[in-house]
């Protein structure tokens, strides 16, 4: 174009411009032939798990095979599930001649359900950078997002190896021993001297102690409120999703500890009920049941919950109720039902701190309006603490926790209750 413009002033440049144009056309044809001349010049596939873990980073790998006789630079656009609302996702990678390559990335879903992938689009430039070819690889795929089984597995490994303290679970001092004898072992420094078996010590010629196990086969039920109060979001996930993830981990830890795990979800009516058991397939049943749970928009009926518990849970059990109360009035409306449940079972009510209120109370007030807002926030935060005292006054155990600490705090309380043999 520059040569053609200057050829108006210097006519000899016109022939030079025509020659350059012809060379450019030939070069484009050669580049196009190199990039389009091979039918299966590039292959691509997506490798990911059939199930994803909600609230965790899930790894996805795009694998490529370059069949060109020259290295290429590929611009990759993977059609992600619509739930992520990612409009500008692309990656760039260099693939050597006749070599394989891959792109690895992670996705963090925040809602359960089915996530559908689209195709894999790859744009490749020719070696002369004058032509570009688009490859479309059909890769439609549906992935199911389940409650956080990654978190469940992590706690399971720690529970099996008695290393839950590494995840923040407190070591609880044992207040007594169950009468379930396990075995006799040699005394190790730190063992309770009250467990010394004197008869075995006399026969062995060295200190021997009795080892006991926790009382087993206790029933642990997770009760999950699916009413409108559990629709509140926190860092992209609803309180219901946090409760579901914590219930999955708690059920798994209970099974590892030889207890029976059960599940009940409710809103205005009973939705799902899974009888407490410790069979090998119990965790799969819990996982599949939790996968289908969705938040309702009506108030939960605690009177119906009490009726269901009285009819279906006949043995005294630990009931961990995941719910939320935003005001003292909302607690008072349900307190009579909770007191009735606590008469027959050990009830643990788990509800949530409002972390936004905490930020407001800890912030500095710079104006009169900020003072009003901070005062109201402190009032609501104080009401949360009053709820804990009100439940305690009526003989009901409770945990007031933030969503990110829900799992740790719940497991700590479960182990504390188990070691006290309160169930």
Short mmCIF file of C-alpha atoms in Angstrom, two decimals:
data_model
loop_
_atom_site.label_atom_id
_atom_site.label_comp_id
_atom_site.label_asym_id
_atom_site.label_seq_id
_atom_site.Cartn_x
_atom_site.Cartn_y
_atom_site.Cartn_z
CA UNK A 1 0.00 0.00 0.00
CA UNK A 2 2.86 2.36 0.80
CA UNK A 3 4.52 1.61 -2.54
CA UNK A 4 1.29 2.25 -4.44
CA UNK A 5 0.85 5.58 -2.66
CA UNK A 6 4.39 6.74 -3.44
CA UNK A 7 4.08 5.49 -7.03
CA UNK A 8 1.89 8.54 -7.72
CA UNK A 9 4.99 10.65 -7.23
CA UNK A 10 7.63 8.13 -8.38
CA UNK A 11 6.13 6.09 -11.29
CA UNK A 12 8.90 3.47 -11.22
CA UNK A 13 7.63 2.29 -7.86
CA UNK A 14 4.38 1.11 -9.49
CA UNK A 15 6.06 -1.94 -11.04
CA UNK A 16 7.84 -2.67 -7.77
CA UNK A 17 4.49 -2.53 -5.91
CA UNK A 18 2.93 -5.00 -8.41
CA UNK A 19 5.85 -7.39 -7.89
CA UNK A 20 5.56 -7.16 -4.11
CA UNK A 21 1.79 -7.79 -4.37
CA UNK A 22 2.36 -10.92 -6.45
CA UNK A 23 4.98 -12.17 -3.99
CA UNK A 24 2.60 -11.51 -1.10
CA UNK A 25 -0.17 -13.47 -2.81
CA UNK A 26 2.15 -16.39 -3.51
CA UNK A 27 3.36 -16.34 0.10
CA UNK A 28 -0.21 -16.40 1.42
CA UNK A 29 -1.02 -19.35 -0.85
CA UNK A 30 2.06 -21.23 0.37
CA UNK A 31 1.23 -20.47 4.04
CA UNK A 32 -2.38 -21.53 3.47
CA UNK A 33 -1.28 -24.75 1.82
CA UNK A 34 1.02 -25.56 4.75
CA UNK A 35 -1.65 -24.88 7.36
CA UNK A 36 -4.70 -26.31 5.51
CA UNK A 37 -3.02 -29.05 3.49
CA UNK A 38 -3.25 -31.72 6.17
CA UNK A 39 -6.64 -33.00 7.23
CA UNK A 40 -5.84 -34.34 10.71
CA UNK A 41 -3.04 -31.93 11.47
CA UNK A 42 -4.09 -31.37 15.08
CA UNK A 43 -5.99 -33.40 17.65
CA UNK A 44 -7.39 -32.23 20.98
CA UNK A 45 -9.33 -33.75 23.84
CA UNK A 46 -10.52 -32.67 27.26
CA UNK A 47 -9.70 -34.80 30.29
CA UNK A 48 -11.64 -34.18 33.50
CA UNK A 49 -13.41 -36.14 36.18
CA UNK A 50 -17.02 -37.20 35.74
CA UNK A 51 -17.80 -35.65 39.13
CA UNK A 52 -16.62 -32.36 40.53
CA UNK A 53 -16.37 -31.27 44.14
CA UNK A 54 -18.42 -28.23 45.04
CA UNK A 55 -16.44 -25.32 46.47
CA UNK A 56 -13.07 -26.89 45.56
CA UNK A 57 -10.59 -26.43 42.72
CA UNK A 58 -11.18 -29.17 40.14
CA UNK A 59 -8.46 -29.89 37.61
CA UNK A 60 -9.14 -30.00 33.87
CA UNK A 61 -6.52 -30.95 31.26
CA UNK A 62 -6.62 -30.20 27.53
CA UNK A 63 -4.40 -32.61 25.63
CA UNK A 64 -3.09 -31.79 22.14
CA UNK A 65 -1.24 -33.74 19.45
CA UNK A 66 0.60 -31.74 16.78
CA UNK A 67 0.90 -33.68 13.51
CA UNK A 68 2.41 -30.78 11.55
CA UNK A 69 6.01 -30.99 10.40
CA UNK A 70 6.68 -27.59 11.99
CA UNK A 71 6.06 -26.11 15.46
CA UNK A 72 2.87 -24.14 15.96
CA UNK A 73 1.44 -21.64 18.43
CA UNK A 74 -2.13 -22.54 19.35
CA UNK A 75 -4.72 -20.16 20.79
CA UNK A 76 -7.25 -22.29 22.64
CA UNK A 77 -10.81 -21.35 23.54
CA UNK A 78 -12.60 -23.96 25.63
CA UNK A 79 -16.38 -23.53 25.83
CA UNK A 80 -16.85 -23.61 29.61
CA UNK A 81 -20.17 -24.42 31.34
CA UNK A 82 -22.55 -21.50 31.44
CA UNK A 83 -22.56 -21.47 35.26
CA UNK A 84 -19.10 -19.86 35.29
CA UNK A 85 -20.15 -16.95 33.03
CA UNK A 86 -16.61 -16.84 31.64
CA UNK A 87 -16.74 -14.92 28.34
CA UNK A 88 -13.04 -14.25 27.71
CA UNK A 89 -11.42 -17.57 28.55
CA UNK A 90 -8.50 -18.52 26.31
CA UNK A 91 -5.04 -20.04 26.65
CA UNK A 92 -1.94 -19.93 24.46
CA UNK A 93 0.51 -22.79 24.06
CA UNK A 94 3.40 -23.76 21.79
CA UNK A 95 3.46 -27.27 20.32
CA UNK A 96 6.62 -28.70 18.83
CA UNK A 97 6.54 -30.68 15.58
CA UNK A 98 5.13 -34.22 15.94
CA UNK A 99 4.89 -33.74 19.70
CA UNK A 100 2.12 -33.74 22.31
CA UNK A 101 1.28 -30.95 24.72
CA UNK A 102 -1.29 -30.03 27.29
CA UNK A 103 -2.93 -27.15 29.11
CA UNK A 104 -4.03 -27.64 32.71
CA UNK A 105 -6.42 -25.33 34.54
CA UNK A 106 -8.77 -25.46 37.51
CA UNK A 107 -12.41 -24.52 37.96
CA UNK A 108 -14.21 -23.87 41.23
CA UNK A 109 -17.97 -24.47 41.05
CA UNK A 110 -20.13 -22.91 43.75
CA UNK A 111 -23.45 -24.62 43.02
CA UNK A 112 -24.37 -28.28 42.74
CA UNK A 113 -25.93 -29.74 39.60
CA UNK A 114 -25.03 -30.57 36.03
CA UNK A 115 -22.39 -28.51 34.19
CA UNK A 116 -22.29 -28.86 30.40
CA UNK A 117 -19.14 -28.26 28.36
CA UNK A 118 -19.15 -27.24 24.70
CA UNK A 119 -16.53 -27.68 21.99
CA UNK A 120 -12.79 -27.03 22.02
CA UNK A 121 -11.78 -24.27 19.58
CA UNK A 122 -8.15 -23.98 18.51
CA UNK A 123 -6.74 -21.23 16.25
CA UNK A 124 -3.40 -21.99 14.60
CA UNK A 125 -1.26 -19.60 12.54
CA UNK A 126 0.80 -20.81 9.60
CA UNK A 127 4.60 -20.82 9.78
CA UNK A 128 4.69 -17.54 7.82
CA UNK A 129 2.02 -15.95 10.07
CA UNK A 130 -0.13 -14.98 7.06
CA UNK A 131 -2.94 -17.52 7.36
CA UNK A 132 -4.90 -18.82 10.33
CA UNK A 133 -6.85 -22.06 10.64
CA UNK A 134 -9.62 -22.77 13.09
CA UNK A 135 -10.08 -26.27 14.46
CA UNK A 136 -13.37 -27.20 16.14
CA UNK A 137 -13.20 -30.39 18.18
CA UNK A 138 -16.60 -31.72 19.32
CA UNK A 139 -16.20 -32.21 23.07
CA UNK A 140 -19.67 -31.85 24.56
CA UNK A 141 -19.55 -33.22 28.07
CA UNK A 142 -21.72 -33.08 31.18
CA UNK A 143 -20.09 -33.05 34.60
CA UNK A 144 -22.03 -33.50 37.83
CA UNK A 145 -21.02 -31.26 40.73
CA UNK A 146 -21.41 -33.08 44.03
CA UNK A 147 -20.95 -31.84 47.60
CA UNK A 148 -17.32 -31.38 48.58
CA UNK A 149 -16.05 -34.97 48.45
CA UNK A 150 -12.47 -33.63 48.26
CA UNK A 151 -12.89 -32.14 51.71
CA UNK A 152 -14.50 -35.41 52.85
CA UNK A 153 -11.54 -37.48 51.65
CA UNK A 154 -9.04 -35.14 53.27
CA UNK A 155 -10.70 -35.46 56.67
CA UNK A 156 -11.20 -39.19 56.16
CA UNK A 157 -7.46 -39.77 55.73
CA UNK A 158 -6.71 -37.67 58.79
CA UNK A 159 -9.38 -39.44 60.85
CA UNK A 160 -8.11 -42.89 59.89
CA UNK A 161 -4.59 -41.94 60.95
CA UNK A 162 -5.76 -40.04 64.06
CA UNK A 163 -4.26 -36.83 62.62
CA UNK A 164 -7.32 -34.59 62.61
CA UNK A 165 -5.34 -32.00 64.60
CA UNK A 166 -3.46 -31.16 61.41
CA UNK A 167 -6.69 -29.81 59.92
CA UNK A 168 -7.43 -27.65 62.96
CA UNK A 169 -9.49 -30.18 64.91
CA UNK A 170 -8.75 -29.83 68.61
CA UNK A 171 -7.44 -32.68 70.72
CA UNK A 172 -10.15 -33.19 73.32
CA UNK A 173 -9.21 -34.45 76.77
CA UNK A 174 -10.99 -37.69 77.52
CA UNK A 175 -13.19 -37.41 80.62
CA UNK A 176 -13.69 -41.13 81.04
CA UNK A 177 -13.44 -44.49 79.36
CA UNK A 178 -16.09 -46.59 77.74
CA UNK A 179 -16.42 -50.16 78.96
CA UNK A 180 -15.56 -51.55 75.51
CA UNK A 181 -12.18 -53.24 75.99
CA UNK A 182 -9.92 -53.44 72.94
CA UNK A 183 -6.51 -54.93 73.85
CA UNK A 184 -3.57 -55.04 76.28
CA UNK A 185 -0.37 -53.30 75.27
CA UNK A 186 2.96 -52.36 76.83
CA UNK A 187 2.99 -49.16 78.83
CA UNK A 188 4.18 -46.12 76.90
CA UNK A 189 5.13 -42.87 78.57
CA UNK A 190 2.04 -40.69 78.65
CA UNK A 191 -0.48 -43.53 79.11
CA UNK A 192 -2.96 -43.16 81.95
CA UNK A 193 -1.58 -45.04 84.95
CA UNK A 194 -5.13 -45.89 86.00
CA UNK A 195 -5.37 -48.29 83.05
CA UNK A 196 -2.43 -50.45 84.21
CA UNK A 197 -3.36 -54.14 84.17
CA UNK A 198 -1.55 -55.46 87.25
CA UNK A 199 -2.23 -59.12 86.53
CA UNK A 200 -0.78 -58.84 83.03
CA UNK A 201 2.12 -56.79 84.43
CA UNK A 202 2.94 -59.56 86.93
CA UNK A 203 2.88 -62.25 84.24
CA UNK A 204 4.84 -60.21 81.69
CA UNK A 205 7.39 -58.68 84.03
CA UNK A 206 6.80 -55.20 82.61
CA UNK A 207 4.09 -52.57 82.84
CA UNK A 208 1.04 -53.46 80.74
CA UNK A 209 -2.02 -51.25 80.23
CA UNK A 210 -5.56 -51.84 79.02
CA UNK A 211 -6.65 -50.00 75.88
CA UNK A 212 -10.29 -49.04 75.42
CA UNK A 213 -12.15 -47.81 72.39
CA UNK A 214 -14.83 -45.15 72.23
CA UNK A 215 -18.35 -46.38 72.63
CA UNK A 216 -19.37 -47.46 69.14
CA UNK A 217 -22.51 -47.65 67.02
CA UNK A 218 -23.97 -44.41 68.27
CA UNK A 219 -26.38 -42.74 65.86
CA UNK A 220 -25.44 -39.36 64.37
CA UNK A 221 -28.01 -37.56 62.23
CA UNK A 222 -27.42 -34.40 60.22
CA UNK A 223 -30.61 -32.34 60.01
CA UNK A 224 -30.43 -29.72 57.25
CA UNK A 225 -32.85 -26.83 57.05
CA UNK A 226 -33.58 -25.98 53.39
CA UNK A 227 -35.81 -22.99 54.09
CA UNK A 228 -35.32 -19.46 52.83
CA UNK A 229 -32.90 -18.53 55.63
CA UNK A 230 -30.33 -20.94 54.11
CA UNK A 231 -30.41 -19.11 50.77
CA UNK A 232 -28.09 -16.39 52.06
CA UNK A 233 -24.85 -16.31 49.99
CA UNK A 234 -21.31 -16.23 51.30
CA UNK A 235 -18.33 -16.08 48.93
CA UNK A 236 -20.43 -17.39 46.05
CA UNK A 237 -21.94 -20.35 47.91
CA UNK A 238 -25.19 -20.47 49.85
CA UNK A 239 -25.38 -21.40 53.51
CA UNK A 240 -27.13 -24.57 52.39
CA UNK A 241 -24.07 -25.62 50.38
CA UNK A 242 -21.80 -25.00 53.37
CA UNK A 243 -24.14 -27.07 55.54
CA UNK A 244 -24.20 -29.87 52.96
CA UNK A 245 -20.40 -29.96 52.71
CA UNK A 246 -20.08 -30.04 56.51
CA UNK A 247 -22.71 -32.79 56.76
CA UNK A 248 -20.84 -34.91 54.24
CA UNK A 249 -17.57 -34.59 56.17
CA UNK A 250 -19.23 -35.16 59.54
CA UNK A 251 -21.02 -38.27 58.30
CA UNK A 252 -17.77 -39.68 56.97
CA UNK A 253 -15.85 -38.97 60.19
CA UNK A 254 -18.68 -40.58 62.19
CA UNK A 255 -18.45 -43.73 60.07
CA UNK A 256 -14.67 -43.84 60.47
CA UNK A 257 -15.25 -43.60 64.23
CA UNK A 258 -17.57 -46.63 63.99
CA UNK A 259 -20.76 -44.61 64.53
CA UNK A 260 -23.89 -44.81 62.42
CA UNK A 261 -24.51 -41.83 60.14
CA UNK A 262 -27.94 -40.70 58.99
CA UNK A 263 -29.46 -37.72 57.19
CA UNK A 264 -32.66 -35.69 57.20
CA UNK A 265 -33.47 -32.64 55.08
CA UNK A 266 -36.57 -30.54 55.55
CA UNK A 267 -38.26 -27.27 54.75
CA UNK A 268 -42.03 -26.79 54.95
CA UNK A 269 -42.22 -30.61 54.63
CA UNK A 270 -39.84 -33.51 55.05
CA UNK A 271 -37.78 -33.86 51.90
CA UNK A 272 -35.25 -36.69 52.39
CA UNK A 273 -34.65 -39.19 55.16
CA UNK A 274 -31.77 -41.66 55.31
CA UNK A 275 -31.77 -44.12 58.19
CA UNK A 276 -28.59 -44.11 60.26
CA UNK A 277 -26.32 -47.02 59.40
CA UNK A 278 -22.63 -47.86 59.05
CA UNK A 279 -22.75 -50.21 56.06
CA UNK A 280 -20.12 -49.85 53.36
CA UNK A 281 -22.51 -48.15 50.93
CA UNK A 282 -23.75 -45.55 53.41
CA UNK A 283 -21.45 -42.75 52.24
CA UNK A 284 -22.55 -43.20 48.63
CA UNK A 285 -26.18 -42.95 49.75
CA UNK A 286 -25.40 -39.79 51.73
CA UNK A 287 -23.53 -38.26 48.77
CA UNK A 288 -26.31 -39.01 46.28
CA UNK A 289 -28.97 -37.69 48.65
CA UNK A 290 -27.13 -34.43 49.31
CA UNK A 291 -26.44 -33.91 45.60
CA UNK A 292 -30.13 -33.35 44.86
CA UNK A 293 -30.90 -30.87 47.65
CA UNK A 294 -31.99 -27.36 46.72
CA UNK A 295 -33.02 -24.35 48.79
CA UNK A 296 -36.70 -23.64 49.21
CA UNK A 297 -38.20 -20.17 49.57
CA UNK A 298 -40.68 -20.91 52.38
CA UNK A 299 -40.22 -21.01 56.13
CA UNK A 300 -39.12 -24.35 57.58
CA UNK A 301 -41.70 -26.17 59.72
CA UNK A 302 -39.98 -27.31 62.93
CA UNK A 303 -43.17 -28.83 64.32
CA UNK A 304 -43.27 -31.28 61.43
CA UNK A 305 -39.58 -31.92 61.98
CA UNK A 306 -40.30 -32.93 65.59
CA UNK A 307 -43.10 -35.23 64.45
CA UNK A 308 -40.85 -36.95 61.92
CA UNK A 309 -38.05 -37.39 64.47
CA UNK A 310 -40.40 -38.91 67.04
CA UNK A 311 -41.76 -41.40 64.51
CA UNK A 312 -38.61 -42.36 62.63
CA UNK A 313 -35.68 -41.96 65.04
CA UNK A 314 -36.55 -44.30 67.88
CA UNK A 315 -33.13 -44.53 69.59
CA UNK A 316 -31.45 -41.67 71.40
CA UNK A 317 -29.09 -40.04 68.89
CA UNK A 318 -26.93 -37.02 68.30
CA UNK A 319 -28.90 -34.65 66.07
CA UNK A 320 -26.82 -31.94 64.40
CA UNK A 321 -29.25 -29.32 63.12
CA UNK A 322 -27.85 -26.95 60.47
CA UNK A 323 -30.05 -23.88 60.32
CA UNK A 324 -29.90 -20.11 60.70
CA UNK A 325 -31.62 -17.55 62.90
CA UNK A 326 -31.29 -13.87 62.10
CA UNK A 327 -33.21 -12.51 65.09
CA UNK A 328 -34.28 -13.54 68.58
CA UNK A 329 -37.91 -13.55 67.44
CA UNK A 330 -37.17 -16.18 64.79
CA UNK A 331 -35.54 -18.37 67.43
CA UNK A 332 -38.40 -17.94 69.89
CA UNK A 333 -40.90 -19.13 67.26
CA UNK A 334 -39.07 -22.43 66.93
CA UNK A 335 -37.79 -22.85 70.48
CA UNK A 336 -40.72 -24.93 71.70
CA UNK A 337 -40.13 -27.52 68.97
CA UNK A 338 -36.40 -27.59 69.65
CA UNK A 339 -37.04 -28.16 73.37
CA UNK A 340 -39.29 -31.12 72.57
CA UNK A 341 -36.63 -32.65 70.32
CA UNK A 342 -33.99 -32.14 73.03
CA UNK A 343 -36.05 -34.17 75.48
CA UNK A 344 -35.50 -37.36 73.49
CA UNK A 345 -32.18 -36.74 71.74
CA UNK A 346 -28.94 -34.86 72.16
CA UNK A 347 -29.60 -31.81 69.98
CA UNK A 348 -26.81 -29.64 68.62
CA UNK A 349 -27.99 -26.49 66.81
CA UNK A 350 -25.47 -25.07 64.34
CA UNK A 351 -26.18 -21.59 63.00
CA UNK A 352 -24.14 -18.89 61.32
CA UNK A 353 -22.48 -15.62 62.16
CA UNK A 354 -23.20 -12.78 59.78
CA UNK A 355 -19.66 -11.97 58.67
CA UNK A 356 -20.79 -8.73 57.01
CA UNK A 357 -22.06 -7.49 60.36
CA UNK A 358 -18.72 -8.35 61.89
CA UNK A 359 -16.94 -6.20 59.32
CA UNK A 360 -19.28 -3.30 60.06
CA UNK A 361 -18.79 -3.53 63.83
CA UNK A 362 -15.00 -3.65 63.51
CA UNK A 363 -14.81 -0.75 61.05
CA UNK A 364 -14.40 2.90 61.92
CA UNK A 365 -17.36 5.26 61.78
CA UNK A 366 -16.58 8.40 59.80
CA UNK A 367 -20.00 10.01 59.74
CA UNK A 368 -23.29 10.08 61.61
CA UNK A 369 -24.75 7.60 59.16
CA UNK A 370 -21.83 5.22 59.78
CA UNK A 371 -22.49 5.46 63.52
CA UNK A 372 -26.14 4.45 63.03
CA UNK A 373 -25.16 1.56 60.77
CA UNK A 374 -22.48 0.35 63.19
CA UNK A 375 -24.90 0.53 66.14
CA UNK A 376 -27.52 -1.53 64.31
CA UNK A 377 -24.88 -4.06 63.28
CA UNK A 378 -23.71 -4.41 66.89
CA UNK A 379 -27.32 -4.95 67.97
CA UNK A 380 -27.79 -7.84 65.53
CA UNK A 381 -24.40 -9.33 66.47
CA UNK A 382 -25.33 -9.14 70.15
CA UNK A 383 -28.62 -10.91 69.40
CA UNK A 384 -26.67 -13.82 67.92
CA UNK A 385 -24.79 -14.22 71.20
CA UNK A 386 -28.06 -14.00 73.11
CA UNK A 387 -29.40 -16.88 71.02
CA UNK A 388 -26.52 -19.08 72.16
CA UNK A 389 -27.31 -18.28 75.80
CA UNK A 390 -31.03 -18.85 75.25
CA UNK A 391 -30.42 -22.28 73.75
CA UNK A 392 -28.02 -23.18 76.55
CA UNK A 393 -30.55 -22.08 79.14
CA UNK A 394 -33.04 -24.55 77.67
CA UNK A 395 -30.57 -27.43 77.65
CA UNK A 396 -29.76 -27.27 73.93
CA UNK A 397 -26.19 -27.36 72.68
CA UNK A 398 -25.25 -24.83 70.01
CA UNK A 399 -22.46 -23.65 67.73
CA UNK A 400 -22.29 -20.11 66.39
CA UNK A 401 -19.75 -20.13 63.58
CA UNK A 402 -18.78 -18.51 60.32
CA UNK A 403 -19.36 -20.46 57.08
CA UNK A 404 -15.65 -21.01 56.39
CA UNK A 405 -15.14 -22.52 59.88
CA UNK A 406 -18.31 -24.59 59.86
CA UNK A 407 -16.73 -27.98 59.14
CA UNK A 408 -13.90 -27.65 61.67
CA UNK A 409 -16.17 -26.37 64.46
CA UNK A 410 -18.76 -29.09 63.86
CA UNK A 411 -16.20 -31.91 63.91
CA UNK A 412 -14.60 -30.48 67.05
CA UNK A 413 -17.97 -30.47 68.81
CA UNK A 414 -18.80 -34.00 67.63
CA UNK A 415 -15.48 -35.37 68.96
CA UNK A 416 -15.96 -33.48 72.21
CA UNK A 417 -19.41 -34.99 72.70
CA UNK A 418 -18.20 -38.44 71.73
CA UNK A 419 -15.33 -38.32 74.21
CA UNK A 420 -17.70 -37.18 76.97
CA UNK A 421 -20.01 -40.06 76.07
CA UNK A 422 -22.95 -37.66 76.15
CA UNK A 423 -24.96 -39.27 73.36
#
